[in-house]
XYZ file of C-alpha atoms in Angstrom:
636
model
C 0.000 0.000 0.000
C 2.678 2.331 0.825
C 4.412 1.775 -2.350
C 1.352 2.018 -4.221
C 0.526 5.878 -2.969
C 4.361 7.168 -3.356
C 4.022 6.118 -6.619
C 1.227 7.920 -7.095
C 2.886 10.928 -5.013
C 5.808 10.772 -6.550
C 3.991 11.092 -10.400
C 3.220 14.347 -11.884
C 1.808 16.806 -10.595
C -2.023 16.988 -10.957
C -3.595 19.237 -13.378
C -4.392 22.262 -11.581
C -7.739 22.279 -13.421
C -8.736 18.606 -11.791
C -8.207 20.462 -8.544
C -10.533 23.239 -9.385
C -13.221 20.356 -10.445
C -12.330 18.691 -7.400
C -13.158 21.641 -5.262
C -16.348 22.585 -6.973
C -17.932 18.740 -6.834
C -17.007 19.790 -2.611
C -18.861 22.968 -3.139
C -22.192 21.636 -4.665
C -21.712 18.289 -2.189
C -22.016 21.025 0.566
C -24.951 22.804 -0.691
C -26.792 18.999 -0.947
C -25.955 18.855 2.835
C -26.352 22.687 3.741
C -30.354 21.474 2.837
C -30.930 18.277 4.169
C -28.959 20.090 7.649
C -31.953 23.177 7.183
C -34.925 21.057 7.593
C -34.159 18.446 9.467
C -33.942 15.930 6.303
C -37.507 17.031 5.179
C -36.988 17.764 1.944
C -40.679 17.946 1.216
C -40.193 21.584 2.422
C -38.170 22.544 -0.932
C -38.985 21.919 -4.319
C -36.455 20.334 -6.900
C -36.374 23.653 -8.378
C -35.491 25.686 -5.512
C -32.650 23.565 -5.183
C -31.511 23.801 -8.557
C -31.470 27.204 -8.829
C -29.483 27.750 -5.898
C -27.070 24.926 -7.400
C -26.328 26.883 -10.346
C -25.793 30.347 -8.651
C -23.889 28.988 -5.916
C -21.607 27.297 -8.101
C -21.020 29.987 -10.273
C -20.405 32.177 -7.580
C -17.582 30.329 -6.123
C -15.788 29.165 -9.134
C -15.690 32.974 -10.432
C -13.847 33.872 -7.174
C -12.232 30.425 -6.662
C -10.563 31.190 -10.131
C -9.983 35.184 -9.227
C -8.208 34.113 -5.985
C -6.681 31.270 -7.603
C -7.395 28.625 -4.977
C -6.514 25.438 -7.230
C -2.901 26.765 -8.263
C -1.290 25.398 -5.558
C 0.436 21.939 -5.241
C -1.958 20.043 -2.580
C 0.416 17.929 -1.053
C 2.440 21.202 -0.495
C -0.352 23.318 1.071
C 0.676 26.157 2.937
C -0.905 28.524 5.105
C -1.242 31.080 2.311
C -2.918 28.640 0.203
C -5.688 28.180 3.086
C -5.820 31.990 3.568
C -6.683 32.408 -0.304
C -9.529 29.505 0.244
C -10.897 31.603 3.002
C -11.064 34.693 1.462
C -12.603 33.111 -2.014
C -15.318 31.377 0.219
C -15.903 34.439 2.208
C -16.667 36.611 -0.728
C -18.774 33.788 -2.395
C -20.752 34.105 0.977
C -20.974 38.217 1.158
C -21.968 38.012 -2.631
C -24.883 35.512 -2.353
C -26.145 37.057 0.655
C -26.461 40.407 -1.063
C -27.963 38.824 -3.794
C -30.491 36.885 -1.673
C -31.427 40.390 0.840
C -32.421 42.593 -1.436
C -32.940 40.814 -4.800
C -33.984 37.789 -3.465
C -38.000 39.004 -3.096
C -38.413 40.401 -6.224
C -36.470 38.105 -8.098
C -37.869 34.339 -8.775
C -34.074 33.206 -9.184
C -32.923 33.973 -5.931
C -36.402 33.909 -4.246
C -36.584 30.559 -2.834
C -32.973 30.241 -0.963
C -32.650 30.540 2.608
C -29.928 32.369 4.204
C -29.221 29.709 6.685
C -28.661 27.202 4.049
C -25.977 29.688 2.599
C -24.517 30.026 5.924
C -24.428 26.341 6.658
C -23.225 26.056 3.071
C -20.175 28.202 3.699
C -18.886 26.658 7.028
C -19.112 22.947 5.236
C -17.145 24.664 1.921
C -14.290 25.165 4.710
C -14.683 22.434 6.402
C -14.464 19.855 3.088
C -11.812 22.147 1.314
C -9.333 22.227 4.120
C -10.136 19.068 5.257
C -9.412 17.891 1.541
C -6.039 19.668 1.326
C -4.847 18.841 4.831
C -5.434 15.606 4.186
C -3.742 14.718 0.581
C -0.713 16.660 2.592
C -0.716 14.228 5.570
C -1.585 11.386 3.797
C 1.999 12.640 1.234
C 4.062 13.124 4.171
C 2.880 9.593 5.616
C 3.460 7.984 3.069
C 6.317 9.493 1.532
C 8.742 10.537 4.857
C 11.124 7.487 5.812
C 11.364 7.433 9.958
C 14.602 8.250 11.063
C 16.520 6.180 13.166
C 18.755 8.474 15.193
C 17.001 9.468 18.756
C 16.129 13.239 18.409
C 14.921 15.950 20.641
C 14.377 19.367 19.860
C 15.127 21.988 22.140
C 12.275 24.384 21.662
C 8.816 24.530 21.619
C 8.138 28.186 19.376
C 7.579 28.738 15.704
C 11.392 27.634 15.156
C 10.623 24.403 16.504
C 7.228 23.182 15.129
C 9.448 24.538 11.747
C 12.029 22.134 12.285
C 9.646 19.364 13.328
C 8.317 20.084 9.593
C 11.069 20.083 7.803
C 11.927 16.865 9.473
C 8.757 15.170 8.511
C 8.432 16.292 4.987
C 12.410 14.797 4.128
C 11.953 11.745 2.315
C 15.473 11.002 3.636
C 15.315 11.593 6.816
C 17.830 10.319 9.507
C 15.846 12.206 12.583
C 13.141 10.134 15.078
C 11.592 13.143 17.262
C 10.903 11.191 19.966
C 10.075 14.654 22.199
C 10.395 18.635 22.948
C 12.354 20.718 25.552
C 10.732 23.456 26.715
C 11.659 25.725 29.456
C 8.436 26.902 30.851
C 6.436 24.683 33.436
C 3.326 25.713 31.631
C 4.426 23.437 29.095
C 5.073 20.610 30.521
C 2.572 17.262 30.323
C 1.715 18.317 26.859
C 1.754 17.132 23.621
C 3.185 18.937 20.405
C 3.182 17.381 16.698
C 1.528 14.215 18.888
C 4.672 13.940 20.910
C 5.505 14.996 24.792
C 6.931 18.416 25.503
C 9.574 17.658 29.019
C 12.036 19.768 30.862
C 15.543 19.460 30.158
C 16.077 18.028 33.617
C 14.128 15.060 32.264
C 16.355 14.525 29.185
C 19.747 14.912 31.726
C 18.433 12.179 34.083
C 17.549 10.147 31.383
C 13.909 8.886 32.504
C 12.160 6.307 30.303
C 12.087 6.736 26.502
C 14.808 9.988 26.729
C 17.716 7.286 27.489
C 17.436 6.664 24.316
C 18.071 10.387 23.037
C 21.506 10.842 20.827
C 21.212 13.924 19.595
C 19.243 17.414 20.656
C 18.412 20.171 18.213
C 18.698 23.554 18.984
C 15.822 25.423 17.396
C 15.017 28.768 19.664
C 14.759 32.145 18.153
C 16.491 33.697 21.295
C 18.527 32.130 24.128
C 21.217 33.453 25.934
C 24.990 32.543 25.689
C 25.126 30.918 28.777
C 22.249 28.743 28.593
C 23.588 27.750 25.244
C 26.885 27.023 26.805
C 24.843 24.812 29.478
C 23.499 23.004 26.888
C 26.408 22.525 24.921
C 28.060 21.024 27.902
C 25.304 18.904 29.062
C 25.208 17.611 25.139
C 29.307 16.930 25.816
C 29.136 14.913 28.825
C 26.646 12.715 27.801
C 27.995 12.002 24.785
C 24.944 13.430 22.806
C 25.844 15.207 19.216
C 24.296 18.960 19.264
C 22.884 20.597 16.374
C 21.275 23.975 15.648
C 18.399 25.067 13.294
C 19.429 28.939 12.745
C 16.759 31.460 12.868
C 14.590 32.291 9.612
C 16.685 35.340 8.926
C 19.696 33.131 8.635
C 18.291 30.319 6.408
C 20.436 29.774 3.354
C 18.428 30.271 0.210
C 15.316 30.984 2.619
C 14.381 27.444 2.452
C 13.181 25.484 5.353
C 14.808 22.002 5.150
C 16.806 19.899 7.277
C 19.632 21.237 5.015
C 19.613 23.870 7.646
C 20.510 21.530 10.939
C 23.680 21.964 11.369
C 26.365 21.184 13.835
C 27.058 23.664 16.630
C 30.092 25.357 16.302
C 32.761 26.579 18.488
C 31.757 30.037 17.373
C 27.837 29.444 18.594
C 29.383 28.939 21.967
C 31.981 31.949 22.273
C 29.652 34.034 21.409
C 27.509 36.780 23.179
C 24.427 38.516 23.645
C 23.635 40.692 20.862
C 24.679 44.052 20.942
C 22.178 47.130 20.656
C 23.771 49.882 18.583
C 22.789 52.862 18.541
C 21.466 53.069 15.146
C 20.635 57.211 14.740
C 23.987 58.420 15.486
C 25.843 55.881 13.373
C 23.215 56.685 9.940
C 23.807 60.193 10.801
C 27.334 59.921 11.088
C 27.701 57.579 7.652
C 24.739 58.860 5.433
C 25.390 60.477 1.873
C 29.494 60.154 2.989
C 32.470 58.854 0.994
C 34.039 56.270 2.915
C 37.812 54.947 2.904
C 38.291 51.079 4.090
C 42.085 50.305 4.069
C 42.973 46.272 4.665
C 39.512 46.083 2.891
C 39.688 42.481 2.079
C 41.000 41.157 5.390
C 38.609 39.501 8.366
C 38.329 43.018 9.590
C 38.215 44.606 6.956
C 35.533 43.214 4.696
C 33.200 42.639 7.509
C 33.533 46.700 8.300
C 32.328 46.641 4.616
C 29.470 44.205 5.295
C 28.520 46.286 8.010
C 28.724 49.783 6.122
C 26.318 48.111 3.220
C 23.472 48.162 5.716
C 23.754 52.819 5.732
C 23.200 54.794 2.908
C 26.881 55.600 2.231
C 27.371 57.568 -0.880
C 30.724 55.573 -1.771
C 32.837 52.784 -0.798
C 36.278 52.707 -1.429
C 37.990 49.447 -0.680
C 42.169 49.306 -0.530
C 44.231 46.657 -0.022
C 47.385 45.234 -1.412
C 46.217 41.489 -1.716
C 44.845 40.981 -5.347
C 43.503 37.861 -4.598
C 41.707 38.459 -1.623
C 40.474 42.016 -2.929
C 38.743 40.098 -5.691
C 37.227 38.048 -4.042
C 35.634 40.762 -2.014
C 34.577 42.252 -5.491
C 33.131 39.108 -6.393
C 30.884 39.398 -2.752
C 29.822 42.418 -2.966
C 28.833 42.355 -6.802
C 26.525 39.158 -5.514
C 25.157 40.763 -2.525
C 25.016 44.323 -3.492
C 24.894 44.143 -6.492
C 23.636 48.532 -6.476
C 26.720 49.180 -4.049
C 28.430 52.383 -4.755
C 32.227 50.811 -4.305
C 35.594 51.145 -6.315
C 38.883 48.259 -5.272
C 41.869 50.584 -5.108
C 44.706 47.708 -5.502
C 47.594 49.685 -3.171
C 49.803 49.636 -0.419
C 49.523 52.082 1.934
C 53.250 51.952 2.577
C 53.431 54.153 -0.566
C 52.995 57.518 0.061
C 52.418 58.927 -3.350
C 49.821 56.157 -4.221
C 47.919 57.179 -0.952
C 48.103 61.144 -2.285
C 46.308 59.796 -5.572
C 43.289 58.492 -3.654
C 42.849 61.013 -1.245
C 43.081 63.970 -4.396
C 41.198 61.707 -6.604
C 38.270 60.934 -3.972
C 36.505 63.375 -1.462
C 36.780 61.294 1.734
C 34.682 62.110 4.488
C 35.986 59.173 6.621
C 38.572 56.640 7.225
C 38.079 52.989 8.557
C 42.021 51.870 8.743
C 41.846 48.524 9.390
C 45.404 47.652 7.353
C 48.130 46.130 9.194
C 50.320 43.305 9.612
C 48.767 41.419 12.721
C 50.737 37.747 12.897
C 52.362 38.176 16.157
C 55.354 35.110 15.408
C 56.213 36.328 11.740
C 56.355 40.099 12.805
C 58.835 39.297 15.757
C 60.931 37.704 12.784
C 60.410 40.310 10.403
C 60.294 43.885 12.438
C 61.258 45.738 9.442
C 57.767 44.816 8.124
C 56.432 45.312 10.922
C 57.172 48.916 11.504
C 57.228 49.813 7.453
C 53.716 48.615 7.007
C 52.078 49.453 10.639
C 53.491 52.518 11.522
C 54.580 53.587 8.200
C 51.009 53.046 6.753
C 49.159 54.944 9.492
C 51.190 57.302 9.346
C 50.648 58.146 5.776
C 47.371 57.949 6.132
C 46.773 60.261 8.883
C 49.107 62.917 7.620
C 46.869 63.031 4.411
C 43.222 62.589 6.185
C 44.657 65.978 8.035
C 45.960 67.538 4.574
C 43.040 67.018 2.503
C 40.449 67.647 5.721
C 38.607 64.122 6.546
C 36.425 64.514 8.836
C 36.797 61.118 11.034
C 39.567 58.909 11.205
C 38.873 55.209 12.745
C 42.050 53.489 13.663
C 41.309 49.311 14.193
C 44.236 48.699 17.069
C 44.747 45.267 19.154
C 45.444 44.237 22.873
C 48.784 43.582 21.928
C 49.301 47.172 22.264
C 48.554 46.887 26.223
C 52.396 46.328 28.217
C 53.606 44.924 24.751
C 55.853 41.959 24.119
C 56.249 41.774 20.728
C 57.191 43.544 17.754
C 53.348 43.545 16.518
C 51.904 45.294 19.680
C 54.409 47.859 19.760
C 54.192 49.034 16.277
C 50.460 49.423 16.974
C 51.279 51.366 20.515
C 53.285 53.968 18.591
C 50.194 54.034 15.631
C 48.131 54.951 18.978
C 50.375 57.430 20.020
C 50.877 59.208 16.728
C 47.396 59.539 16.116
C 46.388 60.808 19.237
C 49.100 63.179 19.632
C 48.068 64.395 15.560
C 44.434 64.823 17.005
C 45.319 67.185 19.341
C 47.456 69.866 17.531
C 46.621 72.900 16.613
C 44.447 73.259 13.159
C 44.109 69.537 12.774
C 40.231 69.521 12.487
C 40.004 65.663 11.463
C 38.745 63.560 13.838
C 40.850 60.666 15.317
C 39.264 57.693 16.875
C 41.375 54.168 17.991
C 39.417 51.342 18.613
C 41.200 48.596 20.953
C 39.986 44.619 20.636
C 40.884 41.369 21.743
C 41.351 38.291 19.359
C 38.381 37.787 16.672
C 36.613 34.545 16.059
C 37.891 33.217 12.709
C 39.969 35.937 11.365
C 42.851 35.154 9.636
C 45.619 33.852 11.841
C 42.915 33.076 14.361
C 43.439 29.767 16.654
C 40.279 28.400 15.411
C 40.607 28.064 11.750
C 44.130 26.300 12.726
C 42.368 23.940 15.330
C 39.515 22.996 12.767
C 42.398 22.241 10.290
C 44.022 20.124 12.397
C 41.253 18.040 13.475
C 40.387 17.277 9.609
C 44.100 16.171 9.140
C 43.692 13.957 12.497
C 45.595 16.333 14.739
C 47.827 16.587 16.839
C 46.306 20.364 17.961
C 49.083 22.169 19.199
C 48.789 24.619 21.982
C 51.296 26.457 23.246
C 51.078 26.300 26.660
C 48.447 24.797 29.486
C 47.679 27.796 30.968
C 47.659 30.514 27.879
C 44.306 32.478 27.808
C 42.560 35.072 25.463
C 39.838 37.280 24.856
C 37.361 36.553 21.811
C 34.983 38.289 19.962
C 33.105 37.385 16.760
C 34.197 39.508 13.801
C 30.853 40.873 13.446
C 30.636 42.222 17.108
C 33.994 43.687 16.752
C 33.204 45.734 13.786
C 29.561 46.608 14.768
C 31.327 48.159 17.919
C 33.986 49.816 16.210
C 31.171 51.573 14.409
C 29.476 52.601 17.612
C 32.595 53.768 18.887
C 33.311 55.791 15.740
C 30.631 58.031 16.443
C 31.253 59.460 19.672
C 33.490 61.822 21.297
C 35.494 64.709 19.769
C 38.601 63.186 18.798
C 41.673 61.777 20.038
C 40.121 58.595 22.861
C 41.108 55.270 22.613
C 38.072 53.126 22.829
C 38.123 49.781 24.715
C 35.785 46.865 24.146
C 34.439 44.646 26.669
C 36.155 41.063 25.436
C 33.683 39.331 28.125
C 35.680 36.750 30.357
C 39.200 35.415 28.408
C 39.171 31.799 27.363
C 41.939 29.172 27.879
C 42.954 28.079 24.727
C 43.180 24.628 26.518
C 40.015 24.431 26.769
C 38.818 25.640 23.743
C 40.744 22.907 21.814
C 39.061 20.406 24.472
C 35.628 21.381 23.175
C 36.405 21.668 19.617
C 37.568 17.433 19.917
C 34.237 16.850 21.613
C 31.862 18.956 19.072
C 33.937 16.846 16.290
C 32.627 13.766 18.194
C 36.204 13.110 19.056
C 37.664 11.497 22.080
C 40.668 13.469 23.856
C 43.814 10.791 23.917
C 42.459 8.258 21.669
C 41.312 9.604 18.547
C 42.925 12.975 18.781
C 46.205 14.523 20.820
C 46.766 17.963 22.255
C 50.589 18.969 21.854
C 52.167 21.596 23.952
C 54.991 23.654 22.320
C 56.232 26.286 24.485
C 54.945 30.159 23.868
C 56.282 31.684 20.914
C 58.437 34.171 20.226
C 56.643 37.493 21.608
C 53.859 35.675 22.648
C 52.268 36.485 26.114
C 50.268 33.850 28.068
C 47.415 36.328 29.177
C 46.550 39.320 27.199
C 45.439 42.728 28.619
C 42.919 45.356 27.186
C 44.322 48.168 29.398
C 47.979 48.803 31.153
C 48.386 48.883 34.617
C 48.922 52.824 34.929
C 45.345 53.515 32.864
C 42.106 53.628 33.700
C 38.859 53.328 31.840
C 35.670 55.847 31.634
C 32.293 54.542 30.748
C 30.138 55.572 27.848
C 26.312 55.548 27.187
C 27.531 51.549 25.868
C 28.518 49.034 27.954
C 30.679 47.376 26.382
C 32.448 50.482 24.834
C 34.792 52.010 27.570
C 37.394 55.457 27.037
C 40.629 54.260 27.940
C 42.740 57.185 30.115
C 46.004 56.736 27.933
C 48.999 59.101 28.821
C 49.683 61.881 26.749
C 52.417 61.904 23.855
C 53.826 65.194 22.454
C 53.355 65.086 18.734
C 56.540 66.784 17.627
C 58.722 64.368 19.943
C 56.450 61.214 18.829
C 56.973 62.301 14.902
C 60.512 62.653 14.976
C 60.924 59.365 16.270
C 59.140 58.287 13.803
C 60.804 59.744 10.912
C 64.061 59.068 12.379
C 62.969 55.057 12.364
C 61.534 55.441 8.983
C 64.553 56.362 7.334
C 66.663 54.390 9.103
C 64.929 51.013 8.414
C 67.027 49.759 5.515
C 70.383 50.075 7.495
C 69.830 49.476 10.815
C 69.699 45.984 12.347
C 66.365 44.043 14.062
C 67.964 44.745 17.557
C 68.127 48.632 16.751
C 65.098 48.818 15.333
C 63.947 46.616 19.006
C 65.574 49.299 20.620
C 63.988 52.691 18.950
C 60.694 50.864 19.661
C 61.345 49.839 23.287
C 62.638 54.222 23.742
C 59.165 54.630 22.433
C 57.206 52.670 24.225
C 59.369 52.037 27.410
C 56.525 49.417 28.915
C 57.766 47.010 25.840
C 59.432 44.167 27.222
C 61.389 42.053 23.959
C 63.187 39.040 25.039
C 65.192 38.976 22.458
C 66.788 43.182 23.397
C 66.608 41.861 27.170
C 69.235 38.918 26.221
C 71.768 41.182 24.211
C 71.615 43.537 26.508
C 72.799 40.912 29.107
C 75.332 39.583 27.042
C 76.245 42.563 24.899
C 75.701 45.633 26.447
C 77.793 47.621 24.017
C 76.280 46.173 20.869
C 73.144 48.617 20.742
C 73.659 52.506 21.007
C 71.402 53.298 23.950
């Protein structure tokens, strides 16, 4: 039998026109009823003629505004509620019509003369009744017969619109691997009901394990809104017991706006590092970016494109998007072609270590603002390559700046790092002498632009993130290296970061250093733990960890602010002003200059040793030992 009907399921597509037939041999089956219902099955009461009449009109009422609402265009077996809406309304109007008709033709007219309003009333309700009973149940009946019962244990977490969506998505998959077996639902209310035909329980129930939810291996996710920690909860519950977690992402985040069990997917580390979602405040940040020309440096790196993404969502009146890596700046292209495809952007392919190519741009554009987000930010390759370090990180910002000031940019956004806090590598204190320089620019005398540093943490999959190298090692079957045991860090996802550096680009007058609230730092330990259990691996059998030392320049906790600052709060909390000392600009710049020129002769201790003069809170190991051993070598 069940072969028979998904052949029949699986066939084409009825004719919509056997539908429409279909629904009016309903329609004049309900009149036949609406009478015998009227008087009591006395038909005596109604001629054979009265009944006719009101056969024809009825019928032709109905199909005229079955066919204007086009109620037999839909696939049955795929009935949605929009299909039953446009039933309604064609039924209702066939109603309103035929009682007009009947109220004040009706007595003069012998056509209409002899039907009672009751029987049109009773008539209606059955219409409905037959027509969505009809549709409902050639959809059923398709998903009985059709949908294979998975055999993997399932529970989803969630009792809302998300969840009754993922139930559907699971029944209507001809392949399906999933048996719901039960819901989760968080509120008591809930509880000792049934959903879909099967029990909504607390979570507690599913932990201890009581009758059928022993059974459970795996627990869906589906909630529009839950909080990071109760998602962590989860996560860990899901870990200990050995159960595989999934998530169905909200509508909004559906891929191809489809919903399909396409869309389960496993829970990442991201999901869990995550946090609440930030509230920006949305007037100052259109009025600050609306109708401006807009200058992205690093454009098509982590940061930068997602500073990109994020602009796409104001009314900018141009987008201009530098960076030195071809590749990776066409691929941007490529994005924003697909998804914005109207965008207002030019790719400038330049470095901004070259001063004459920056000129260009800034004479060739009107730039109202400047996101610089360009830098070199790989903390190991910069302690072997401080040249770089220094030619592209301060060297770049300082071009920049110099020519936001000469050709009168209003704002000036300056993407900084952590590393910058009591620095111990190359990398951070290139960045602490970018924050000095443009802080000590802000402040002199004429210089109407607008500086603004934003300080972060690490960012969730950007490049040279931990993650991307963890997930790459677990495909190749490890070992994950860590460097140490007890190494920690903060994390943010990209998209946080930026939407925050936009926030913070708005306020103030010009010259703060903004600091982020990272949330509480992670130990790298035991994010690498959690990323072997989410791949369903065990710790020591399947998988190693390998610890191999800290690297060169590489702290084992990071800090946001130095010991000597202090923070002030702002109208957001999780934007703070961080109370930076002073620099004086002339002192600052002719450091700089002095290290510029000097670059190609001087050697990577000297170059250790301008940067430790200007930033004396920079401890480098590698300065620290030749000073030890050869304390005439460097010209102090």
């Amino acid at each position: 039998m069940r072969r028979l009907v998904t052949r029949i399921f699986e066939g084409k597509i009825i004719s919509p026109w056997w539908i429409f037939v279909i629904d009016m041999l309903l329609v004049n089956s309900s009149l036949a009823m609406a009478y015998v219902l009227r008087v009591n099955i006395n038909l005596e009461l109604y001629s054979m003629w009265d009944f006719l009449r009101t056969v024809v009109w009825t019928s032709l009422t109905y199909a005229i505004f079955f066919l204007v609402f086009k109620t037999h265009r839909g696939v049955i077996r795929h009935t949605n509620l929009d299909e039953l809406k446009n039933m309604f309304l064609a039924s209702t109007t066939s109603l309103a019509v035929l009682l007009v008709a009947v109220t004040f033709w009706g007595p003069q007219e012998v056509l209409f003369g002899g039907t009672p309003r009751l029987v049109l009333i009773i008539h209606y309700l059955l219409v409905i009744f037959l027509s969505f009973g009809f549709r409902m149940l050639v959809k059923e009946a398709y998903n009985y017969f059709t949908s294979q019962k998975g055999n993997i244990n399932t529970i989803i977490y969630g009792t809302g619109d998300l969840g009754l969506i993922t139930m559907e998505a699971i029944k209507s998959n001809k392949n399906n691997e999933y048996n719901v077996i039960g819901f989760v639902d968080e509120d008591s209310g809930r509880h000792h009901v049934t959903l879909s035909s099967l029990p909504v329980v607390k979570w507690s129930d599913v932990i201890s394990r009581k009758g059928r939810l022993s059974k459970v291996e795996v627990i869906i996710l589906a909630v529009n809104e839950i909080s990071v920690e109760k998602k962590q909860q989860i996560a860990d519950a899901c870990l200990q017991n050995k159960w595989k977690l999934k998530i169905m992402p909200t509508v909004s985040n559906w891929l191809n706006g489809i919903s399909n069990t396409e869309q389960i997917r496993d829970v990442k580390i991201e999901d869990l590092l995550g946090r609440e979602e930030i509230r920006l405040s949305q007037r100052n940040i259109m009025e600050g970016l609306t109708g401006k020309t807009i200058l992205v440096t690093g454009a098509a790196g982590s940061i930068g494109s997602e500073i990109v993404r994020q602009l796409m969502k104001f009314p900018v009146k141009q987008l201009l998007l530098l960076d030195q890596a071809e590749s990776a700046l066409y691929d941007l292209q490529q994005e924003m072609l697909l998804s914005y495809s109207d965008a207002p952007f030019e790719l400038i392919l330049c470095s901004v270590t070259n001063k004459n190519r920056i000129r260009k741009v800034f004479e060739n554009w009107d730039i109202d603002i400047v996101f610089n987000a360009a830098a070199y930010k790989h903390v190991p390759l910069m302690e072997s390559a401080p040249y770089e370090a220094i030619y592209v990180n301060i060297g770049g910002t300082k071009n920049l700046a110099d020519m936001a000031v000469e050709f009168g940019v209003e704002k000036f956004v300056m993407v900084s790092t952590d590393k910058a806090v009591n620095p111990t590598n190359v990398m951070g204190a290139s960045k602490r002498v970018c924050e000095m320089y443009v802080q000590a620019l802000s402040v002199q005398k004429g210089v109407k632009t607008q500086f603004i540093t934003t300080r972060f943490g690490n960012v969730l999959g950007s490049n040279g993130s931990v993650i991307p190298l963890f997930k790459k090692q677990i495909a190749q079957g490890g070992p994950l290296t860590v460097t140490h045991k007890d190494i920690t860090r903060f994390f943010m996802t990209i998209p946080e970061a930026c939407q925050l550096l936009l926030e913070a680009a708005f306020m103030g007058n010009g010259g703060e250093i903004y600091v982020f609230d990272m949330g509480k730092p992670v130990k790298i330990d035991d994010l690498a733990k959690n990323m072997i259990r989410l791949a369903g691996l065990k710790l020591g059998e399947d998988i190693q960890i390998k610890y191999t030392g800290l690297r060169p320049g590489e702290k084992l906790y990071e800090e946001l602010l130095a010991s000597s600052e202090n923070t002030l709060p702002t109208y957001h909390k999780k934007i703070m002003i961080g109370k930076i000392r002073p620099v004086e600009y002339n002192q600052v710049n002719k450091e700089i200059l002095e290290m510029l020129s000097n670059l190609d002769i001087e050697s990577d201790e000297i170059l250790f040793a301008r940067l430790k003069g200007m930033v004396p809170e920079f401890f480098c190991a590698r300065l620290e030992e030749l000073l030890e051993t050869e304390p005439a070598s460097i010209d102090q």
